[in-house]
Coordinates of C-alpha atoms and ligand atoms in Angstrom, one line a residue:
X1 CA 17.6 24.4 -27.9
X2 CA 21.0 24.8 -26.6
X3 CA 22.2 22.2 -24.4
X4 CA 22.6 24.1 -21.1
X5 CA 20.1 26.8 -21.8
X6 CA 17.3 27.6 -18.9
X7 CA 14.0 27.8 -20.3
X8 CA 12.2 28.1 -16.4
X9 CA 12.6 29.8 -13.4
X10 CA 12.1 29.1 -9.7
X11 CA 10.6 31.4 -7.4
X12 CA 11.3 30.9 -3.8
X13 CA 8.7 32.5 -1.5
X14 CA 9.4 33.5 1.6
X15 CA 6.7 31.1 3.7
X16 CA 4.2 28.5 2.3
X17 CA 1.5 30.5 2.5
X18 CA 3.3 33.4 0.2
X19 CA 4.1 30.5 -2.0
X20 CA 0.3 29.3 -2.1
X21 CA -0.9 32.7 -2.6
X22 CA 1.6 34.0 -4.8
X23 CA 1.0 30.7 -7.1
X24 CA -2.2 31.5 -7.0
X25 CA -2.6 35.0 -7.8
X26 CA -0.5 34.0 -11.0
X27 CA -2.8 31.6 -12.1
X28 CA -5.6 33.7 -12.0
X29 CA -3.8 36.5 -14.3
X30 CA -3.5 33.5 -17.1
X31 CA 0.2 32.8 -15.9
X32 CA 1.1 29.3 -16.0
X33 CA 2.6 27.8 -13.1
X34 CA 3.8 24.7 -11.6
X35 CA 4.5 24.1 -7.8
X36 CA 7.2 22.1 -7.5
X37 CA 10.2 20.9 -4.9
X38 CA 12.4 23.1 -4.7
X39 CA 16.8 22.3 -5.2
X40 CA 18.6 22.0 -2.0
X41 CA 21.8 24.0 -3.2
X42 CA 19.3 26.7 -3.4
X43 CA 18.8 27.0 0.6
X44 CA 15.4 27.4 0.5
X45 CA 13.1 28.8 3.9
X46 CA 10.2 27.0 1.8
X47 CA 10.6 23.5 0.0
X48 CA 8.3 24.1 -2.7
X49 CA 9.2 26.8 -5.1
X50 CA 6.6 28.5 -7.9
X51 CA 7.9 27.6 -11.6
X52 CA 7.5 29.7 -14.5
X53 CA 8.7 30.2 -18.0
X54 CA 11.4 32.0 -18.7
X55 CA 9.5 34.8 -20.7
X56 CA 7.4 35.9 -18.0
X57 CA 9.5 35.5 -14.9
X58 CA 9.9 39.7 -14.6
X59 CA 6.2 39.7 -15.3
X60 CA 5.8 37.6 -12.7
X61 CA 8.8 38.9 -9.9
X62 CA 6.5 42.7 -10.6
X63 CA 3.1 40.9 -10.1
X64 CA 4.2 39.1 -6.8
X65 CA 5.8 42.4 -5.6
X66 CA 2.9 44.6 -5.8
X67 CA 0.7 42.4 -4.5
X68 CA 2.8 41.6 -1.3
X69 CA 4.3 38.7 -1.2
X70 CA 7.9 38.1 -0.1
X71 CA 10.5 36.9 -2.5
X72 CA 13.1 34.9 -0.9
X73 CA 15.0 34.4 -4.0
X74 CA 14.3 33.7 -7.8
X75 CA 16.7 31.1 -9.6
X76 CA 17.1 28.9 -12.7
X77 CA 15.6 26.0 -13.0
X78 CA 18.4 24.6 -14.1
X79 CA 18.1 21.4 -17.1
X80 CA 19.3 18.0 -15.4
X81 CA 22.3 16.5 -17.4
X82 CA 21.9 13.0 -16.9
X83 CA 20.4 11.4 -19.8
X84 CA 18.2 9.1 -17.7
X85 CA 20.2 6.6 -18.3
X86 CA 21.1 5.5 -14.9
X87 CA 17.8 6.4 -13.7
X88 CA 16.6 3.7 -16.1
X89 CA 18.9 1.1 -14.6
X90 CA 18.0 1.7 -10.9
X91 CA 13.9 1.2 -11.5
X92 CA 15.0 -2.9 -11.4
X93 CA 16.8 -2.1 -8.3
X94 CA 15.9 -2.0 -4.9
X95 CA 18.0 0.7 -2.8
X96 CA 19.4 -0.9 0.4
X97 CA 17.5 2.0 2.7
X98 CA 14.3 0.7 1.1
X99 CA 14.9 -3.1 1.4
X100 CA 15.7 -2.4 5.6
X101 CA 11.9 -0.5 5.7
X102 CA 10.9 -4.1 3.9
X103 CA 12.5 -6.2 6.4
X104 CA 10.7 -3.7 9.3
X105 CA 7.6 -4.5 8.0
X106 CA 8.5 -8.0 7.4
X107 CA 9.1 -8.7 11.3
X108 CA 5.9 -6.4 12.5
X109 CA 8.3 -3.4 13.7
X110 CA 6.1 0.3 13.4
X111 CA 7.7 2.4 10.6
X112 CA 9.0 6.2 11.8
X113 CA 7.8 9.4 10.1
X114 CA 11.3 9.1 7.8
X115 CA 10.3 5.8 6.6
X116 CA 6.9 6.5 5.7
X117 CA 8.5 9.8 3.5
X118 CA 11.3 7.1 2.0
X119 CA 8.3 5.2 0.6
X120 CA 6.0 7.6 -0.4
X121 CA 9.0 9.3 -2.6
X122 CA 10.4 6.5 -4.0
X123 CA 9.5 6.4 -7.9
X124 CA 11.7 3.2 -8.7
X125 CA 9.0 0.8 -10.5
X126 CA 10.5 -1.6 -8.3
X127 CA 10.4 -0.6 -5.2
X128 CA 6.7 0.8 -6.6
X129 CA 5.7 -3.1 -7.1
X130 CA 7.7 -4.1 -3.7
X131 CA 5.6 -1.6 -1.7
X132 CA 1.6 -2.5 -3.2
X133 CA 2.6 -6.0 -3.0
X134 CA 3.7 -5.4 0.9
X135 CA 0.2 -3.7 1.4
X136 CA -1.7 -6.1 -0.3
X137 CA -0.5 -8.6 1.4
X138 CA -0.7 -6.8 4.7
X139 CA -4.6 -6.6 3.3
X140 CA -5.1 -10.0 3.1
X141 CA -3.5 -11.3 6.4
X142 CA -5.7 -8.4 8.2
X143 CA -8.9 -7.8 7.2
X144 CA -9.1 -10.9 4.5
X145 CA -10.0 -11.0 0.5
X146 CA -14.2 -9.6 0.8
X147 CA -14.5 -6.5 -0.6
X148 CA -16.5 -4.8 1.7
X149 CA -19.4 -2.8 -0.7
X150 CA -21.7 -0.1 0.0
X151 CA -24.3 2.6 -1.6
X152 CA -23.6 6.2 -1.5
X153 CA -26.7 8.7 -1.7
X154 CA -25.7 12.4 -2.1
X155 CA -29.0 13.6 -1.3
X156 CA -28.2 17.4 -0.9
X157 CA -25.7 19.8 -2.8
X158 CA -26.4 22.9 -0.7
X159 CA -23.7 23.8 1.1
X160 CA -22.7 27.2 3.1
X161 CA -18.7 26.3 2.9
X162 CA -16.6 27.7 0.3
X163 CA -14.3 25.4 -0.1
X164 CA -11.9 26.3 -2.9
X165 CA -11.2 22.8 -4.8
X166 CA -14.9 21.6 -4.1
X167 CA -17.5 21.7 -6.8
X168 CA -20.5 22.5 -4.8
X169 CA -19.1 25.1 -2.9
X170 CA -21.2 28.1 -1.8
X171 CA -19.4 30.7 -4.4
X172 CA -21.3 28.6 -7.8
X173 CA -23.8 31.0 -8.6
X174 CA -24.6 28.4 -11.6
X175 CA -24.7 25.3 -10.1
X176 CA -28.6 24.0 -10.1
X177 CA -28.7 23.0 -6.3
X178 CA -31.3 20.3 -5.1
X179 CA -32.2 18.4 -1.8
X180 CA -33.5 15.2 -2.2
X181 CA -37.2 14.8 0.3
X182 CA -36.9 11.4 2.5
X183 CA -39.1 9.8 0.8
X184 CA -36.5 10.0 -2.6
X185 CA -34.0 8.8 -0.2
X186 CA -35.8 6.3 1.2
X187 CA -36.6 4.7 -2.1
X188 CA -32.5 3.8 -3.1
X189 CA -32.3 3.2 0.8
X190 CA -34.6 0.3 -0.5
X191 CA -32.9 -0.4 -3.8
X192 CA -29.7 -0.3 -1.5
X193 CA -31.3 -2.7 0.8
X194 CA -32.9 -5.2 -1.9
X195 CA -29.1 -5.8 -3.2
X196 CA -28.1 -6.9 0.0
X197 CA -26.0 -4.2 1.2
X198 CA -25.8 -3.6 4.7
X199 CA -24.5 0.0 4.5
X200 CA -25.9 3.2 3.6
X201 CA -24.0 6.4 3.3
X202 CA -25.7 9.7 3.8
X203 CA -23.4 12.6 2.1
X204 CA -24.5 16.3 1.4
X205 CA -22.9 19.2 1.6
X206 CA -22.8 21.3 4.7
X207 CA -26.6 22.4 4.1
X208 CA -28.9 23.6 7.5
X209 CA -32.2 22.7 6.0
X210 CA -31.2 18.9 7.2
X211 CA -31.6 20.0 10.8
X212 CA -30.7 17.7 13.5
X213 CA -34.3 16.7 13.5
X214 CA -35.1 16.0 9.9
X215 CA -31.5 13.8 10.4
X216 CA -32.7 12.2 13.2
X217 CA -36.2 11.2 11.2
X218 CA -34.5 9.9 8.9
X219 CA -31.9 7.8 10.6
X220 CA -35.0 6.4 12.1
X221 CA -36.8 5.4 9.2
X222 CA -33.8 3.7 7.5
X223 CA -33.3 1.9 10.8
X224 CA -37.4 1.1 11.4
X225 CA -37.8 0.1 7.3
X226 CA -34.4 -2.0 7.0
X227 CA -32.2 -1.8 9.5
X228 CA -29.0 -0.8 7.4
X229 CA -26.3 0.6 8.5
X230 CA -25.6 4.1 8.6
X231 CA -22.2 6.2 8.0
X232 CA -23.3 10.0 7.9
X233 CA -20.9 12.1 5.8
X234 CA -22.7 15.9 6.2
X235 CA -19.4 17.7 7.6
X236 CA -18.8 19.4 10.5
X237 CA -22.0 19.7 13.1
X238 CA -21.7 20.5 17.4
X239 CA -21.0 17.9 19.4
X240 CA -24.6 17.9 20.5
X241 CA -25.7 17.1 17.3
X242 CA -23.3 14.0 16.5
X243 CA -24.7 12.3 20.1
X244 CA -27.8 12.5 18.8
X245 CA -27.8 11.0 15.9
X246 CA -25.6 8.3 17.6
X247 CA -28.0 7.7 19.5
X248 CA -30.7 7.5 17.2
X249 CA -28.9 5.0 15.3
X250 CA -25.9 6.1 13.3
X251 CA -23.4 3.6 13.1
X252 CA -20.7 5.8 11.0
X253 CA -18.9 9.5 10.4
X254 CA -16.9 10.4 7.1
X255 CA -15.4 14.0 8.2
X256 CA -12.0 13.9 6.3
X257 CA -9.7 15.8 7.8
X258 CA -8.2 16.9 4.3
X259 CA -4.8 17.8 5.0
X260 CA -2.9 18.1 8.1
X261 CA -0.5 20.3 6.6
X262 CA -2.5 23.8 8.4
X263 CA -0.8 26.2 6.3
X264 CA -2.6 24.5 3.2
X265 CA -5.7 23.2 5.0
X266 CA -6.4 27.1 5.7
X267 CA -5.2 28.1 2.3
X268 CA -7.9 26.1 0.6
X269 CA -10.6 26.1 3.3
X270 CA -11.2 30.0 3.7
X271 CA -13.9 29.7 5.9
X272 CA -13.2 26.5 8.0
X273 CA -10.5 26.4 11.1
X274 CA -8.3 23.2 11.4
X275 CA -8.5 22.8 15.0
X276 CA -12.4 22.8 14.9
X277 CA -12.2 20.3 12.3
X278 CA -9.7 17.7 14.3
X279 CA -12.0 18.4 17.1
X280 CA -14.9 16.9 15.4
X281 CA -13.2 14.0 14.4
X282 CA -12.3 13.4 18.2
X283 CA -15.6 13.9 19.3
X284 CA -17.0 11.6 16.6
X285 CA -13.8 8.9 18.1
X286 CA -15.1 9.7 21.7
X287 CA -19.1 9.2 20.6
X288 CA -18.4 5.6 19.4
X289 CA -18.9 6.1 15.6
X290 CA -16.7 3.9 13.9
X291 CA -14.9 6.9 12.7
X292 CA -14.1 8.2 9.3
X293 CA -11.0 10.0 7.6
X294 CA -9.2 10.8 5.0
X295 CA -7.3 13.3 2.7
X296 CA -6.7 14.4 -1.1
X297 CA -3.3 14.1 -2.7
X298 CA -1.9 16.5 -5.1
X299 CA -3.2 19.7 -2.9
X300 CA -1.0 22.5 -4.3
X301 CA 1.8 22.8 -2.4
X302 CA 1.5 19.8 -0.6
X303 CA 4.7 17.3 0.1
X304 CA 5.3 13.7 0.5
X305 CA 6.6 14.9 4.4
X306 CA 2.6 16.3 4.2
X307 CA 1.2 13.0 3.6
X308 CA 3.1 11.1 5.8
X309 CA 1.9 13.5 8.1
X310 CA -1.3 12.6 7.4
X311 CA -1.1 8.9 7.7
X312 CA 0.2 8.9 11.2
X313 CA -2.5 11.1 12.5
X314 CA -5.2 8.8 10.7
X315 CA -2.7 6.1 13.1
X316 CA -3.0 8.2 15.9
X317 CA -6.2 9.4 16.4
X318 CA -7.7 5.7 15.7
X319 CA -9.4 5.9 12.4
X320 CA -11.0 3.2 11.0
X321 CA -12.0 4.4 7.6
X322 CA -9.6 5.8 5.6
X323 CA -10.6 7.8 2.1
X324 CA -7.6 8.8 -0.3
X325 CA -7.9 10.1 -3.3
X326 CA -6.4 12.4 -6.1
X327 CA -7.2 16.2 -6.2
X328 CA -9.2 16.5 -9.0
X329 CA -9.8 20.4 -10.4
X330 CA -13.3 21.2 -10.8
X331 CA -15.1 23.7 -13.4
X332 CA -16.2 27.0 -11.9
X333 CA -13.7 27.1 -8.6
X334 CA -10.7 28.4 -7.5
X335 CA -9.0 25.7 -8.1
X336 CA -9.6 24.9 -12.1
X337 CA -6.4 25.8 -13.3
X338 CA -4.7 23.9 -11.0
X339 CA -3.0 20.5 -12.1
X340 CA -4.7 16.9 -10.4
X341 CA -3.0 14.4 -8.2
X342 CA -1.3 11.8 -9.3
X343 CA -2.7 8.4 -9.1
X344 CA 0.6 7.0 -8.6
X345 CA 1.0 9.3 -5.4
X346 CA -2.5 8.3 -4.5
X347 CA -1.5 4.4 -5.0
X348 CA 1.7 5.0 -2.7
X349 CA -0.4 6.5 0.2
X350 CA -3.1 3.8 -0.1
X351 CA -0.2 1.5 0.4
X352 CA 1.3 2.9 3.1
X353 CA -1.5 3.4 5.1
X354 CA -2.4 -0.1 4.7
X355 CA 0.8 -0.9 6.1
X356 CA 0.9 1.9 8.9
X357 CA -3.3 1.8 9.7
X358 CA -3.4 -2.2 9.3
X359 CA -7.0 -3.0 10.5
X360 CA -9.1 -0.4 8.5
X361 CA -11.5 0.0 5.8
X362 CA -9.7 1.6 2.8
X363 CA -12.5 2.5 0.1
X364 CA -10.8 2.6 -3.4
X365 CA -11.8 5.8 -4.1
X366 CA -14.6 7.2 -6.8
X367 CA -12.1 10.5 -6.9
X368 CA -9.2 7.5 -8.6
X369 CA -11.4 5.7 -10.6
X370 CA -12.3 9.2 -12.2
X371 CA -8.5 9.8 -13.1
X372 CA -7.7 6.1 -14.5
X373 CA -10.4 3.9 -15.7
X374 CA -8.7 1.4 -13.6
X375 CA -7.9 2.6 -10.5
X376 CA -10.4 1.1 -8.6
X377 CA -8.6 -2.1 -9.7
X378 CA -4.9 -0.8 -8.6
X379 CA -6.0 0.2 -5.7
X380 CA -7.7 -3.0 -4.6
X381 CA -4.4 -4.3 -5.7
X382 CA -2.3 -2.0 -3.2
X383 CA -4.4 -2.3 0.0
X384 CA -8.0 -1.2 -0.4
X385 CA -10.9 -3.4 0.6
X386 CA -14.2 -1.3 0.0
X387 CA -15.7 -0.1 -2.5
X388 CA -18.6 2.7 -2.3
X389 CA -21.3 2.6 -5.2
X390 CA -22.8 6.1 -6.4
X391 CA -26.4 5.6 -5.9
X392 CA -27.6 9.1 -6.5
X393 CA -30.6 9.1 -8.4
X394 CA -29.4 10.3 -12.1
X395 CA -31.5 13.3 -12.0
X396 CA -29.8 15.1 -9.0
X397 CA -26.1 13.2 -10.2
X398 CA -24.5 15.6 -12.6
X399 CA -24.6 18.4 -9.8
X400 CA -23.0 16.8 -7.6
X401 CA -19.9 17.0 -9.3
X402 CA -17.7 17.9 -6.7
X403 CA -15.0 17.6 -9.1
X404 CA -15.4 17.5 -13.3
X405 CA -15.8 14.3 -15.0
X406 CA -16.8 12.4 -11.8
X407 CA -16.7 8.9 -12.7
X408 CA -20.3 7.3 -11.4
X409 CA -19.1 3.9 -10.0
X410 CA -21.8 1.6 -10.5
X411 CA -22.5 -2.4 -9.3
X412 CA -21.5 -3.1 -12.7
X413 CA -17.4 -1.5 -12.3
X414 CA -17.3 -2.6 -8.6
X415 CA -18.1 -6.5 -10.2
X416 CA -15.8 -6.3 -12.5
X417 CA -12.8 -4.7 -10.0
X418 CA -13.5 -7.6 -7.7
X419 CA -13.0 -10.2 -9.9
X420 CA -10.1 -8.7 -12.1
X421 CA -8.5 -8.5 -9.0
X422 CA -9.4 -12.5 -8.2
X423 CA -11.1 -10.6 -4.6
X424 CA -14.3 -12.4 -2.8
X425 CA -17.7 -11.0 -3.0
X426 CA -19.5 -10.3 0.5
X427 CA -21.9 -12.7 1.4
X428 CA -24.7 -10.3 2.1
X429 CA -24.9 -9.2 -1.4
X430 CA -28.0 -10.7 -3.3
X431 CA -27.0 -10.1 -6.3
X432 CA -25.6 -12.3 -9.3
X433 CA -22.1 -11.7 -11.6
X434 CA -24.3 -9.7 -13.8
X435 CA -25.2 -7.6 -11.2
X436 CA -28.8 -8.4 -10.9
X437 CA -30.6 -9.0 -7.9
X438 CA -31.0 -12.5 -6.6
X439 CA -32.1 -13.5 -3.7
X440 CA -30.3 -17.3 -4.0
X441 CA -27.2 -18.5 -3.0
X442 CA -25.4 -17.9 -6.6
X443 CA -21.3 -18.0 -7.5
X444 CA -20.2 -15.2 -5.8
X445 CA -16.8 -15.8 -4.1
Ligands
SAM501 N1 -19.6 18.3 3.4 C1 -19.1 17.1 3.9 C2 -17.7 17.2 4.4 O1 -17.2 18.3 4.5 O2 -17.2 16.2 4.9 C3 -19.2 16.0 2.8 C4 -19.2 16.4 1.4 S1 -17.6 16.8 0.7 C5 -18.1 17.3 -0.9 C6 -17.0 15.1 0.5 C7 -15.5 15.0 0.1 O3 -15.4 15.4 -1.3 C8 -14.5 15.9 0.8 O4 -14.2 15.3 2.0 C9 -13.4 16.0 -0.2 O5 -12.3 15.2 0.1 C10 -14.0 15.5 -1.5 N2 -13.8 16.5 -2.6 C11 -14.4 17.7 -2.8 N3 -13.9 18.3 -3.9 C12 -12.9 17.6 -4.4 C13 -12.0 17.7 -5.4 N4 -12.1 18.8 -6.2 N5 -11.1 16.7 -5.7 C14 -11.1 15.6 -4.9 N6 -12.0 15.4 -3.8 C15 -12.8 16.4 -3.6

């Protein structure tokens, strides 16, 4: 290859959603694309540009034409010319702007919008280290070293949203789809509650067989039988509805907001509004629930400024559970072709929000553990306290794969993260270091 010579170019769209679209409809024709920031010097209206190989940019300019979306400019991507060789030398370094965010944090001050973007892009290893340190320290002066655990139960997979990254969205004609009765449910409920743990989560896909009634029976029976709490995770319902089950005993909402970027958050929800979906999450704030949010990183398209975004309005609107995790594509959507999040993003917002949120539950996320074997550890290590077991019977599991190669987090994996990570075992837990249930007062912190 010659030293200078281009081997991509950079399409500029004229507005994100052109970009999204147009990066899309690529995709789809076998075109292989990357989304990625684009060069100041080339003015750009949008900050993310569509890259493609050299060989099929005209294919690509002709495709994008006919089909409508605006072209705001298409450039080289140019080959950088340092040899990473200062780049190298600066990872042991820690810049001064980043060392004055430090010392903010250090005396208590809040961090601005341009502070959270400085550490969310920083890729220095050190200031990397300097940041999950901050956060896990932050962790452990707030909410302590127990690592909060609880039992998931995905007890339906019907779902009348087509979400386009989801992997039980409407639009699978394959996908085998089951609801578990409440008596199936009720029996992990038990399991759940035999182990100690206090909470149950309800999760399902957006699926109006569970009416507000059959909800409401079976809040009531998990209460009556063992008193557990409940966090309800089954999307967006009226306002009417969420009282209700408040009121018949649900402790907790998880409605993740997503994104908070709208151009994307209507890009890859066709059928779901953002304003309807922040209302929810007020009315679930304004009900009581201690309420639950969240978003994915590595949505195409999406920009450190996006997920800063994000992490103030989990800071604004009073969160108190927080779910991050990586993209991940899943088989069968939309979405398949496109690339996954990074966990080191993923690590960076965990951090931060730590930081920013301070009192919160921050799950280390099933979503990270399925793109590095040990993310539940890093993330415990950069600001997460709880961890969620799958407790899906294994019958109804593999279609619930919301995204491929979901990685089933077990009591086993959520023993070993807490002690890797040297973290305290709640009390409540009856169960020993193997992981089997004991009901006696064994070595768990
Ligand atoms: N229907 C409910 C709702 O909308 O909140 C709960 C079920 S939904 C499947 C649960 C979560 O799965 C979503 O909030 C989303 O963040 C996550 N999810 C779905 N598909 C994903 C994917 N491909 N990669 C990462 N997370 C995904």
């Amino acid at each position: 290859m010659q030293k200078n010579e281009v081997m991509n170019y950079l399409i500029m769209a004229g507005s994100t959603n052109h970009m999204l679209r147009g990066d899309k409809l690529l995709k789809d024709i076998g075109i292989e694309t990357a989304l990625v920031p684009a060069p100041a010097e080339y003015g750009s209206v949008c900050a993310i540009a569509i890259r493609v190989k050299k060989d099929v940019v005209a294919l690509a300019e002709d495709l994008l034409r006919k089909n409508a979306i605006v072209i705001q400019g298409i450039y080289p991507d140019l080959p950088k010319r340092l040899s990473g060789l200062i780049e190298k030398m600066q990872q042991d370094i820690l810049s001064e702007a980043f060392i004055k965010i430090m010392k903010k944090i250090e005396s208590g001050e809040e961090l601005s919008y341009e502070d959270i973007i400085l550490l969310l892009k920083t890729e220095r290893k050190a200031e990397m280290d300097a940041l999950f340190s901050a956060a896990d320290q932050m962790r452990k002066e707030i909410v302590g070293d127990v690592v909060d655990v609880r039992g998931a139960i995905e007890f339906s997979n019907v779902c009348m949203k087509d979400c386009k990254y989801c992997g039980v969205r409407r639009s699978l004609p394959t996908l085998e789809r089951y609801r578990m009765t409440e008596d199936e449910i009720m029996e992990i409920v038990h399991e759940l509650h035999a182990m100690g743990l206090q909470t149950v989560i309800l999760q399902s896909g957006e699926d109006s067989w569970w009416t507000a009634e059959k909800v409401i029976a079976l809040i009531k029976r998990i209460k009556t039988e063992t008193g557990m709490r409940i966090t309800l995770s089954i999307g967006e319902r009226p306002q009417e509805e969420y009282a209700r089950f408040k009121e018949a005993g649900a402790n907790n909402y998880l409605l993740k907001i997503e994104t908070t970027n709208r151009e994307i958050f209507e890009f890859i929800h066709p059928d779901d509004d953002y304003d309807e979906r922040a209302k929810c999450s007020e009315w679930l704030r304004e009900l009581g629930y201690l309420n639950g949010s969240g978003c994915m990183i590595g949505l195409p398209g999406q920009r450190p400024e996006d997920i800063a975004r994000d992490i103030l309005f989990f800071k604004e609107m009073g969160i108190n559970m927080i779910g991050i995790g990586p993209f991940l594509p899943a088989k069968g959507t939309p979405f398949e072709k496109y690339p996954a999040g990074s966990v080191e993003m993923t690590l960076k917002a965990v951090a931060v929000t730590r930081i920013v949120c301070k009192r919160v539950f921050i799950p280390a996320t099933t979503a990270l553990a399925s793109l590095d074997p040990d993310g539940q550890i890093k993330a415990l290590q950069a600001g997460a306290n709880t961890v969620m077991l799958i407790n899906t019977p294994a019958k109804y599991r593999y279609n619930y794969q919301i995204y491929s190669n979901k990685n089933m987090i077990d009591l086993h994996a959520a023993i070993r993260a807490i002690q890797v990570t040297g973290r305290k075992f709640p009390s409540y837990l009856k169960i020993d270091v193997e992981g089997n249930i004991d009901a006696g007062d064994t070595q768990k912190q």
